Coordinates of C-alpha atoms and ligand atoms in Angstrom, one line a residue:
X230 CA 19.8 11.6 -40.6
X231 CA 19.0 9.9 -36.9
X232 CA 18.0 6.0 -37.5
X233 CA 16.5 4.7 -34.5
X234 CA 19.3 1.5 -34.5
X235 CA 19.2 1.4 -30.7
X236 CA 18.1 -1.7 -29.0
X237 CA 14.4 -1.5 -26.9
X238 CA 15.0 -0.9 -23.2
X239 CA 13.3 -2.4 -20.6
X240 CA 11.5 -6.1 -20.0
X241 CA 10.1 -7.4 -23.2
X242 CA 6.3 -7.3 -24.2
X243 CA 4.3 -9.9 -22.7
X244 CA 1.4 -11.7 -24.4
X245 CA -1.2 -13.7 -23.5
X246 CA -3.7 -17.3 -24.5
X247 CA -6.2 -18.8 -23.4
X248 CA -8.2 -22.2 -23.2
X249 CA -11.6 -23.1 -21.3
X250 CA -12.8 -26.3 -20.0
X251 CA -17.2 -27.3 -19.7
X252 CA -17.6 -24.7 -16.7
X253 CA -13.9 -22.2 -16.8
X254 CA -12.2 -19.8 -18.8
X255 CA -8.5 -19.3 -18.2
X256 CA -6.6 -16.2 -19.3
X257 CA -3.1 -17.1 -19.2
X258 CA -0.4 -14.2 -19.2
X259 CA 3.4 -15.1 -19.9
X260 CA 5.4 -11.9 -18.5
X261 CA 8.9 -13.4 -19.4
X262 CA 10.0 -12.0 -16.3
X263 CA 10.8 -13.9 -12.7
X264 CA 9.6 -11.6 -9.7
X265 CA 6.5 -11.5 -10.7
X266 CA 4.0 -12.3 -7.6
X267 CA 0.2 -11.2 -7.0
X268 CA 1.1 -7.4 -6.2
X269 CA 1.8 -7.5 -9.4
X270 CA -1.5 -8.4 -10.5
X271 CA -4.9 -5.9 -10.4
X272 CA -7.9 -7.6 -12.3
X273 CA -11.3 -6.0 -12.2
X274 CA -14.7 -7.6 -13.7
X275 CA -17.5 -5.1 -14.4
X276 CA -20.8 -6.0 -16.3
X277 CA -18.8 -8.6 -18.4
X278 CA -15.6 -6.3 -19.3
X279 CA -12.2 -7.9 -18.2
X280 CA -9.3 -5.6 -17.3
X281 CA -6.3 -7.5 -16.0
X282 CA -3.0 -5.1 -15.3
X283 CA 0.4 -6.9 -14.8
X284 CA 2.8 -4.6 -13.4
X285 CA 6.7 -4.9 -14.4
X286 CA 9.1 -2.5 -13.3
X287 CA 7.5 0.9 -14.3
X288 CA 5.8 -0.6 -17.5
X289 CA 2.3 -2.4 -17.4
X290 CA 0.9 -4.8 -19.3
X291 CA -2.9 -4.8 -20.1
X292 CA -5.5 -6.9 -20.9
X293 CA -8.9 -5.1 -21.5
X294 CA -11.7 -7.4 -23.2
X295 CA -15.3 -7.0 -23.4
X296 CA -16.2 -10.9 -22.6
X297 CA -18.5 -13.1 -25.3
X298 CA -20.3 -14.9 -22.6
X299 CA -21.5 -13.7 -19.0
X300 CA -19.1 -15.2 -16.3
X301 CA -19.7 -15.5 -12.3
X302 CA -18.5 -12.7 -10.1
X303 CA -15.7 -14.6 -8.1
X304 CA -12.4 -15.1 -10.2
X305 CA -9.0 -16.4 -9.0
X306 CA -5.9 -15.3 -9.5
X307 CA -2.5 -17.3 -9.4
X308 CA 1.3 -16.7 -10.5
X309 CA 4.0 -19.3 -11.1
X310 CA 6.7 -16.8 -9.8
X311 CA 9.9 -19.1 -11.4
X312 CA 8.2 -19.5 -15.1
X313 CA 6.4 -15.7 -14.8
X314 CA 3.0 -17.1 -15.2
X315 CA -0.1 -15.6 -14.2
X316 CA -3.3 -17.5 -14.8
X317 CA -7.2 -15.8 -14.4
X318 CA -9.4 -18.5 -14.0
X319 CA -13.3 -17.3 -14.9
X320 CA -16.2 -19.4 -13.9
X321 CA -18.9 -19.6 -16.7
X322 CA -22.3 -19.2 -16.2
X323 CA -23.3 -21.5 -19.2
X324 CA -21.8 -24.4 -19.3
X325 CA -21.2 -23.9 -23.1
X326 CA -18.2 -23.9 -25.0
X327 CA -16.9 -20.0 -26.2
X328 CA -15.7 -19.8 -29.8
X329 CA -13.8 -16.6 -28.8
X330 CA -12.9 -14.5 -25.8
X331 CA -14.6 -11.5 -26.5
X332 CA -13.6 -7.8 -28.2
X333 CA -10.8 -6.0 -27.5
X334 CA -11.3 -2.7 -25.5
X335 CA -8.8 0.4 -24.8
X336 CA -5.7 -0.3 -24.7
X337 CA -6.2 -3.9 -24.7
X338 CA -2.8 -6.1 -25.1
X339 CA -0.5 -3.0 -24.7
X340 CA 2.7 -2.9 -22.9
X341 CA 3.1 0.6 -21.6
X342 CA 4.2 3.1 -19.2
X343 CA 2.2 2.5 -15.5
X344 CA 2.3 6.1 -15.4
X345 CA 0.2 6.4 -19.0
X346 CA -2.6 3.4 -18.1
X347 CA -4.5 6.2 -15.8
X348 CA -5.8 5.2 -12.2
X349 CA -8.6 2.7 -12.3
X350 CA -11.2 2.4 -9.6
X351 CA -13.3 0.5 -7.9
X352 CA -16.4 0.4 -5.8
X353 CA -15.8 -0.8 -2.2
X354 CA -18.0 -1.1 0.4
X355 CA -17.5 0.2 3.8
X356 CA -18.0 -2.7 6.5
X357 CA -17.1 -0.8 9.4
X358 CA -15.4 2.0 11.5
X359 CA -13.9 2.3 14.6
X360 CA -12.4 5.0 16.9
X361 CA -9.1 4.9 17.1
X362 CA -8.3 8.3 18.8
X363 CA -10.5 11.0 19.1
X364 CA -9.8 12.5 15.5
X365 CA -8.9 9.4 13.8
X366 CA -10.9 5.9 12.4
X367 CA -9.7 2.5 11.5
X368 CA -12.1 2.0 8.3
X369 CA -12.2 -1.2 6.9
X370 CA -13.6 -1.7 2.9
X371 CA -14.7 -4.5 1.1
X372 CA -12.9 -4.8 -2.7
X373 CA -15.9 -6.5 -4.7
X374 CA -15.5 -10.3 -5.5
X375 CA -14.7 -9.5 -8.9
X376 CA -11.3 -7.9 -8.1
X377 CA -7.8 -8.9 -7.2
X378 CA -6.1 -6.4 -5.4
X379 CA -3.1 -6.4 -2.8
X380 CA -1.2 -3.1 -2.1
X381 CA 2.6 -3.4 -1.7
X382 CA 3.5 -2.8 1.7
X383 CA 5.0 1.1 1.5
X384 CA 2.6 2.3 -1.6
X385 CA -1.0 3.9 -1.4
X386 CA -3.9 4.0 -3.0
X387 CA -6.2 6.9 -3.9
X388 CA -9.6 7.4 -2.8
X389 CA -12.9 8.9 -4.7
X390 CA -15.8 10.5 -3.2
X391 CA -18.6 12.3 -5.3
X392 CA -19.6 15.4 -3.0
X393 CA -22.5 17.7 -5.0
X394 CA -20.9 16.1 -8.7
X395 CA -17.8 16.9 -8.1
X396 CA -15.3 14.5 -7.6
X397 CA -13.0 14.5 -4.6
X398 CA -9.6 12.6 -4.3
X399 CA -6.8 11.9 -1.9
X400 CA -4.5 9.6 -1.4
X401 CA -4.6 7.3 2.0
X402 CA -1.9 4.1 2.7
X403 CA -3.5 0.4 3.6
X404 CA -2.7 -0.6 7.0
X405 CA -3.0 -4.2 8.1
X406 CA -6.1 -4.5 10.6
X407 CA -4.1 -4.4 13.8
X408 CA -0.1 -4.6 14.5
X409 CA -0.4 -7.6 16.7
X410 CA -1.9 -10.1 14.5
X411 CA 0.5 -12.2 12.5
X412 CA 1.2 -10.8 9.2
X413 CA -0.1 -12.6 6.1
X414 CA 1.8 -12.8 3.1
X415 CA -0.1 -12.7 -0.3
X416 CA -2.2 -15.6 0.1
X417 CA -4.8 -17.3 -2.0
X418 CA -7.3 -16.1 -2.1
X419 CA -6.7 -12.8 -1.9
X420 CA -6.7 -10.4 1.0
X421 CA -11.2 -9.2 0.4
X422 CA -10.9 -6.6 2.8
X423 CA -8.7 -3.2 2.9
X424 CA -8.0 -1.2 6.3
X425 CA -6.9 2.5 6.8
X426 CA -5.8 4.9 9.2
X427 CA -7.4 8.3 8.5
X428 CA -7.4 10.9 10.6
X429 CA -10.7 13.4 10.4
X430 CA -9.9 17.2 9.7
X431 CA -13.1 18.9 10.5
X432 CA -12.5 21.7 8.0
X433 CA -11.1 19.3 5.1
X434 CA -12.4 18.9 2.5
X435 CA -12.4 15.1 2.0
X436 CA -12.1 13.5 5.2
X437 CA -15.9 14.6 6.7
X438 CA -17.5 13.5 3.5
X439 CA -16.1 10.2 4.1
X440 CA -16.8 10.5 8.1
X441 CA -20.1 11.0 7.0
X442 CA -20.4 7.7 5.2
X443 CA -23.0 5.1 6.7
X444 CA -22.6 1.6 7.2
X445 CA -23.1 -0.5 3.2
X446 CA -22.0 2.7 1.4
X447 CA -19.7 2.4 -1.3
X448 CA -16.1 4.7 -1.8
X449 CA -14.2 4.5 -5.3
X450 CA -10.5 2.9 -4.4
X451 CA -7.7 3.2 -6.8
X452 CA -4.9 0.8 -7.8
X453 CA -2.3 1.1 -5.8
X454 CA 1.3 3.6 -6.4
X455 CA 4.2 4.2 -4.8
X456 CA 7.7 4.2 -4.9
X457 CA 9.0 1.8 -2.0
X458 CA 11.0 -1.0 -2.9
X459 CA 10.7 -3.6 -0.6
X460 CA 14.0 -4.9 -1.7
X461 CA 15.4 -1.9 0.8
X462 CA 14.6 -4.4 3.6
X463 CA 16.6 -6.9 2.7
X464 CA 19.7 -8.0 5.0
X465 CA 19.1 -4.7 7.2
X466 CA 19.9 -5.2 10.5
X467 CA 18.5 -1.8 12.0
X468 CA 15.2 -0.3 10.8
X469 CA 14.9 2.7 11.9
X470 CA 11.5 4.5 10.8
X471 CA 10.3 8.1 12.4
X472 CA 6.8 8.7 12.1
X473 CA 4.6 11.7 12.4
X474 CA 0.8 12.0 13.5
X475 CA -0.9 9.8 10.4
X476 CA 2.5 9.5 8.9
X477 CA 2.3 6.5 11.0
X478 CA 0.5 4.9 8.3
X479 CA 3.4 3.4 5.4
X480 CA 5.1 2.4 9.2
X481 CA 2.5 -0.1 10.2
X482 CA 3.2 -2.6 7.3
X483 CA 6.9 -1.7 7.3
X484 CA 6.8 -2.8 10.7
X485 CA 5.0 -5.7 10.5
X486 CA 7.0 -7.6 7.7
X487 CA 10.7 -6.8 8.8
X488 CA 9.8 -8.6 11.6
X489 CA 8.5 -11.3 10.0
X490 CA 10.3 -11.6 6.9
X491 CA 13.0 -10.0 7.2
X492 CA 15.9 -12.2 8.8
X493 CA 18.9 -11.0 9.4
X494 CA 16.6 -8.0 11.4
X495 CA 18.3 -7.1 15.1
X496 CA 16.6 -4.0 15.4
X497 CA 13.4 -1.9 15.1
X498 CA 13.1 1.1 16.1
X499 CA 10.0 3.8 16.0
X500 CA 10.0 7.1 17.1
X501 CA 6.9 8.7 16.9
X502 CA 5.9 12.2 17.0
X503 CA 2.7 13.7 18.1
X504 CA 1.3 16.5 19.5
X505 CA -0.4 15.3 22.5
X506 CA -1.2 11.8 24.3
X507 CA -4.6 11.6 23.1
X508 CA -3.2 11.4 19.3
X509 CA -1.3 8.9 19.3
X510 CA -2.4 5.9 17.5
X511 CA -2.1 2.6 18.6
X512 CA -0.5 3.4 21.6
X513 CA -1.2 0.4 23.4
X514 CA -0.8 -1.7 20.7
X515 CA 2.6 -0.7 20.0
X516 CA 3.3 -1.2 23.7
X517 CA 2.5 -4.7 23.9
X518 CA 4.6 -5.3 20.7
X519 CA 7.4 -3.7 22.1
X520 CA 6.7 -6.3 25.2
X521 CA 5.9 -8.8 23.0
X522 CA 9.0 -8.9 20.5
X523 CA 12.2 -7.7 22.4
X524 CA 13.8 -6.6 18.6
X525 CA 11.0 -3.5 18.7
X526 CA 11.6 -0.7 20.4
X527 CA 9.2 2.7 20.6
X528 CA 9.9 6.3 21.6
X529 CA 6.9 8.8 22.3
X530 CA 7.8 12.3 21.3
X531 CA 5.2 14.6 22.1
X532 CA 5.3 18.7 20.7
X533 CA 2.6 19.9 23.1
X534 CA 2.4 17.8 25.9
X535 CA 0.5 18.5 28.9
X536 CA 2.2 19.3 32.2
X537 CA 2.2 15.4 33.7
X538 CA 4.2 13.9 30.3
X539 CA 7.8 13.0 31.4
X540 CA 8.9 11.5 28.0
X541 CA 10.8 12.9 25.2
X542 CA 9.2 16.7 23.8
X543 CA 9.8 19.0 21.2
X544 CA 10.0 18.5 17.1
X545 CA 12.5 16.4 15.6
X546 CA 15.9 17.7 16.4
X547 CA 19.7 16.7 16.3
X548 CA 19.9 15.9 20.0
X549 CA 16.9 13.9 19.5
X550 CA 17.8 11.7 16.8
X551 CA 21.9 11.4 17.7
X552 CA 20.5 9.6 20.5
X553 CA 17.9 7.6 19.0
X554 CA 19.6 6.2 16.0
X555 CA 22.3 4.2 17.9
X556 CA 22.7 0.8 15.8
X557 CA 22.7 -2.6 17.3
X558 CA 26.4 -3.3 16.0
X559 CA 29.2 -0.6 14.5
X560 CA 28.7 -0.8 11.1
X561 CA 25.5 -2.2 10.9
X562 CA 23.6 -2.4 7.9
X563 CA 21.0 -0.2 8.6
X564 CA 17.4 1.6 6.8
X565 CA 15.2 4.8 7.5
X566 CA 12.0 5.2 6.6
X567 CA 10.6 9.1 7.5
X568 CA 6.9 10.2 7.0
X569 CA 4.8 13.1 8.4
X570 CA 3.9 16.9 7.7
X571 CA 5.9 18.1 4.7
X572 CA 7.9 20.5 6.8
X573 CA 8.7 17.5 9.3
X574 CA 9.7 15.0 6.7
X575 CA 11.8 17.7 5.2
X576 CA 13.6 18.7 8.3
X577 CA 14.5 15.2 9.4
X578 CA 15.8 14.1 6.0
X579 CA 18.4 16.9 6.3
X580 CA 19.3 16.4 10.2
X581 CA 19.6 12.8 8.9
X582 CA 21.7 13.5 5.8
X583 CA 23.9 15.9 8.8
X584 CA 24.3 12.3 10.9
X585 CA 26.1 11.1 7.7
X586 CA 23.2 8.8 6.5
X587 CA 23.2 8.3 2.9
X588 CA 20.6 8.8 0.2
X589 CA 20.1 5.3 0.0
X590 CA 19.9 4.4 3.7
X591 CA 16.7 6.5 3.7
X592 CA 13.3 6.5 2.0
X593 CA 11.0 9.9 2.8
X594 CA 7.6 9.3 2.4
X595 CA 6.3 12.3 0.7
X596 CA 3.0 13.5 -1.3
Ligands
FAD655 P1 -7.7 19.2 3.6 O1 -8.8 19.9 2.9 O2 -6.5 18.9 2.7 O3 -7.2 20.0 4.9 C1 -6.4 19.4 5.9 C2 -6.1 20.5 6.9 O4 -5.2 21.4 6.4 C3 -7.3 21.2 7.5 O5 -7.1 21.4 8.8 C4 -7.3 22.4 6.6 O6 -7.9 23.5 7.3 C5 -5.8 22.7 6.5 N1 -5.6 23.4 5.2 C6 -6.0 23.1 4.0 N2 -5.5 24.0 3.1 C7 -4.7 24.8 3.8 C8 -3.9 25.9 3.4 N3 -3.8 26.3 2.2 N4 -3.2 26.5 4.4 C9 -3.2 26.1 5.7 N5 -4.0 25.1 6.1 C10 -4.7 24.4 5.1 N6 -3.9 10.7 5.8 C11 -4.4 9.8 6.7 O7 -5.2 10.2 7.6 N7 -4.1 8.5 6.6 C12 -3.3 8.0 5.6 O8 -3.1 6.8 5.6 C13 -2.7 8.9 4.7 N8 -1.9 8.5 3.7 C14 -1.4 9.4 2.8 C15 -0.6 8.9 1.8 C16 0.1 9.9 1.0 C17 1.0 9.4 -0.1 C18 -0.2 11.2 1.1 C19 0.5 12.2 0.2 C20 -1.1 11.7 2.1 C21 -1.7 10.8 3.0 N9 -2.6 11.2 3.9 C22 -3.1 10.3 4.8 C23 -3.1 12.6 3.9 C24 -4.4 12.6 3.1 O9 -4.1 12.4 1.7 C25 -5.1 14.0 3.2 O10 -4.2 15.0 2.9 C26 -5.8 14.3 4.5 O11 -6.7 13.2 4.8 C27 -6.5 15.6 4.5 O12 -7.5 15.6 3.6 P2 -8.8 16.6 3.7 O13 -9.2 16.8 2.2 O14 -9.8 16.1 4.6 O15 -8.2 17.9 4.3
NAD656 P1 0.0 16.7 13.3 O1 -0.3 18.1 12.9 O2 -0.8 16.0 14.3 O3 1.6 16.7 13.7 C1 2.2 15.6 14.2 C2 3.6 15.9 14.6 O4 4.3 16.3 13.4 C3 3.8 17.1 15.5 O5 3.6 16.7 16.9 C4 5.2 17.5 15.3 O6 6.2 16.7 16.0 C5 5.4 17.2 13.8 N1 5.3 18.4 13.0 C6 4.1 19.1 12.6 N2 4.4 20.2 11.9 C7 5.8 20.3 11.9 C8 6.7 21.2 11.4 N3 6.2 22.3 10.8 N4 8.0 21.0 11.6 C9 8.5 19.9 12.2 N5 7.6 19.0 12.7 C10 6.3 19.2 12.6 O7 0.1 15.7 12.0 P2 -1.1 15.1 11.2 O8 -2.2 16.1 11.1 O9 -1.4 13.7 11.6 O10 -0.4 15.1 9.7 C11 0.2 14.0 9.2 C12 0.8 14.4 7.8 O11 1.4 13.2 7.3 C13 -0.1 14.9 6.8 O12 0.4 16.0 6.2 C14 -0.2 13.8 5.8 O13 -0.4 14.2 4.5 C15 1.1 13.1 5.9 N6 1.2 11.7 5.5 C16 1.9 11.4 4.4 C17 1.9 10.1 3.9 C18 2.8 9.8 2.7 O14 2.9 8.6 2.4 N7 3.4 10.7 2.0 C19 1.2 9.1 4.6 C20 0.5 9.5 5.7 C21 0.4 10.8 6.1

C-alpha cells in the first residue's frame, strides 16, 4: 500500500482578513512569501464581484467574493514586499458598517496551479492609435479603474475580439509608450494605460478586426503569462537581444530596464532584422538612444533591401552573429534574448548554441 507521507512542495497556502473603517474596506492577503511586488497582483471589480489573484511561483492564490455592499469603482493596491503583505483597499459607497464581506464565488480562497485558474479578461478601451510603419500601430488601451494590472516586463497578454460570435484570440506583448522616456518602475497607482506594437496582416485573421476598431471601443485583455525571469538580468554585463520584425516587441522593455536597473550593465546590444527600411520600427528612436546612452548599440539587418542600403543583409547567419556578439570584457557575464518568425528564432538558437552559448545564457521567445 502507497501512503502519501511526503511533505507538500512548494510555498505554503496563503490566507486572507479583513477590517473596514466609516468609508473603506480593506482585504488584507498574507502570502508568507518575500518577493512578492504588484506584478504579482491582478484585482478586477465587476458589478460588485471581487477577484483578487496573487501570483507565487507557478501557484496562484485567489480571492473571488461576491461583495455585500456596492463599493466605488477606483480601488488601490499595495504590497509590503519584506512582510509579504498585500492590502486592497475598497471605497464604500455607504458609509455604513458591513457585517460581512460578501459570498464566496469559484474558486474563492484556493491556492492552485496558475495554469488551472483559466485566463481572465477585461474590457479595455482603446484611446488611441498611431502609425508606426506602414503595416504596424502603436495602440494604446485603457484597463478600467477597477483593475490592477502591470505585465512583467518579458511576458504577454492575450487579446479577445468578438468577430460575427465567434471569439478570436492572440497573444501580443506590452511595450512601454516610447523607448526614450524614462522607465517607470511599478508605481502607485498603477500604470491605467497599456501600449502595444502590432503589426497589421491584411489577410489575418485577428489583426484587421482590431485595425478596424474606432476610437472608445472596447477589446477583452487577459492577465498576463510568460516565462521570463527577470532575475536573468541580474549582474549581466552584456545583453545581447536579436530581434525580428515584431519580435521586437519582449525587446523594448528588456531594453528599457537593463539600462536602468540593471547595474553592473556595460553593454547592450540589438540586432534587428527586417525585411526592408520601411519596417523597421522605431528606427529613429532607437538611433537617438544609441546617441543618447553610449552602453546601447544597434545593428540594422535587412533580408530584402533595396539597391541604396549599405548596411548588414541577409538572415541570421554565423558570420553575422561571430561578429556581433563580441563581449565588453573576456569572460563577461553575458544574456541573449532571441524573438521573431519561428523558423528565425529556431535557427539562431542553434547558431548560438554552435558559438558555445549555454542554455542558460539564452531565453527564445517563442509562441
Ligand atoms: P494570422 O491569421 O495568424 O495570419 C498571419 C499571416 O500568416 C498572414 O499573412 C496569413 O496569410 C499567414 N498565414 C496564416 N496561416 C498560414 C498558413 N497556414 N500558412 C502560411 N501562411 C499563413 N505580434 C505583434 O504584432 N505584436 C506583438 O507584440 C506580438 N506579440 C506576440 C507574443 C507572443 C507570445 C506570440 C506567440 C505572438 C506575438 N505576436 C505579436 C504575433 C500575434 O500573436 C499574431 O500571430 C499576429 O498578430 C498575426 O495574427 P493574425 O490573426 O492577424 O494573422
Ligand atoms: P517578417 O516576416 O517581417 O520578417 C522579419 C525578419 O525575420 C526577416 O527580415 C528575416 O530576417 C527574418 N525571417 C523571416 N523568416 C525567416 C526564416 N524563415 N528564417 C530565418 N529568418 C527569417 O516578420 P514579422 O511578420 O514581423 O513576424 C514577426 C514574428 O515574431 C511573428 O511570427 C510573431 O508571431 C513573432 N513574435 C513572437 C513573440 C513572442 O513572444 N513569442 C513576440 C512578438 C512577435
Amino acid at each position: 500500500q502507497v501512503t502519501d507521507t511526503l511533505p507538500r512542495e512548494g510555498p505554503s497556502s496563503p490566507s486572507y482578513d479583513w477590517f473596514q473603517t466609516e468609508s473603506s474596506v480593506t482585504i488584507v492577503i498574507y502570502t508568507k512569501q518575500k518577493n512578492i511586488n504588484l506584478d504579482s497582483v491582478i484585482v478586477d471589480l465587476q458589478d460588485d464581484s471581487l477577484r483578487a489573484e496573487v501570483v507565487i511561483k507557478d501557484q496562484s492564490y485567489l480571492i473571488h467574493i461576491e461583495l455585500s455592499h456596492e463599493v466605488q469603482e477606483n480601488i488601490s493596491v499595495r504590497v509590503i514586499e519584506n512582510v509579504g503583505k498585500v492590502d486592497i483597499v475598497l471605497q464604500k459607497r455607504e458609509n455604513i458598517p458591513w457585517k460581512c464581506l460578501g459570498q464566496p464565488l469559484e474558486k474563492h480562497d484556493s491556492f492552485i496551479p496558475k495554469k488551472d485558474t483559466g485566463l481572465y479578461y477585461r474590457k479595455c478601451q482603446l484611446i488611441s492609435k498611431e502609425y508606426v510603419t506602414h503595416d504596424t500601430r502603436l495602440f494604446c488601451l485603457m484597463l478600467p479603474p477597477s483593475t490592477h494590472l502591470q505585465v512583467p516586463v518579458g511576458h504577454h497578454v492575450y487579446l479577445m475580439l468578438s468577430v460575427t460570435g465567434a471569439e478570436i484570440v492572440k497573444p501580443y506583448t506590452p511595450v512601454s509608450e516610447s523607448l526614450l522616456s524614462d522607465f517607470k518602475e511599478p508605481v502607485l497607482p498603477p500604470n491605467k494605460y497599456i501600449y502595444f506594437l502590432i503589426k497589421i496582416y491584411p489577410d489575418g485573421l485577428f489583426t484587421p478586426e482590431l485595425d478596424r476598431l474606432q476610437i472608445g471601443d472596447f477589446v477583452s485583455v487577459s492577465s498576463p503569462e510568460g516565462n521570463f525571469k527577470l532575475s536573468k538580468l541580474q549582474e549581466v554585463e552584456d545583453l545581447f537581444l536579436l530581434a525580428a520584425g515584431t519580435g521586437f516587441t519582449p525587446m523594448v522593455n528588456i531594453l528599457k530596464y537593463s539600462l536602468t536597473s540593471v547595474s553592473s550593465l556595460r553593454k547592450v546590444k540589438l540586432m534587428f532584422f527586417n525585411k526592408t527600411e520601411d519596417d523597421i520600427i522605431w528606427r529613429c528612436q532607437l538611433e537617438k538612444l544609441a546617441f543618447k546612452d553610449k552602453r546601447f548599440d544597434i545593428e540594422f539587418v535587412l533580408s530584402t533591401p533595396s539597391s541604396e542600403w549599405n548596411g548588414k543583409r541577409g538572415h541570421v547567419s554565423p558570420a553575422l552573429l561571430s561578429e556581433f556578439l563580441e563581449r565588453s570584457l573576456e569572460n563577461s557575464r553575458v544574456f541573449l534574448c532571441i524573438c521573431g518568425p519561428t523558423p528565425f528564432t529556431d535557427e539562431g538558437i542553434r547558431l548560438l548554441h554552435d558559438l558555445n552559448f549555454s542554455t542558460d545564457e539564452i531565453h527564445g521567445f517563442t509562441a
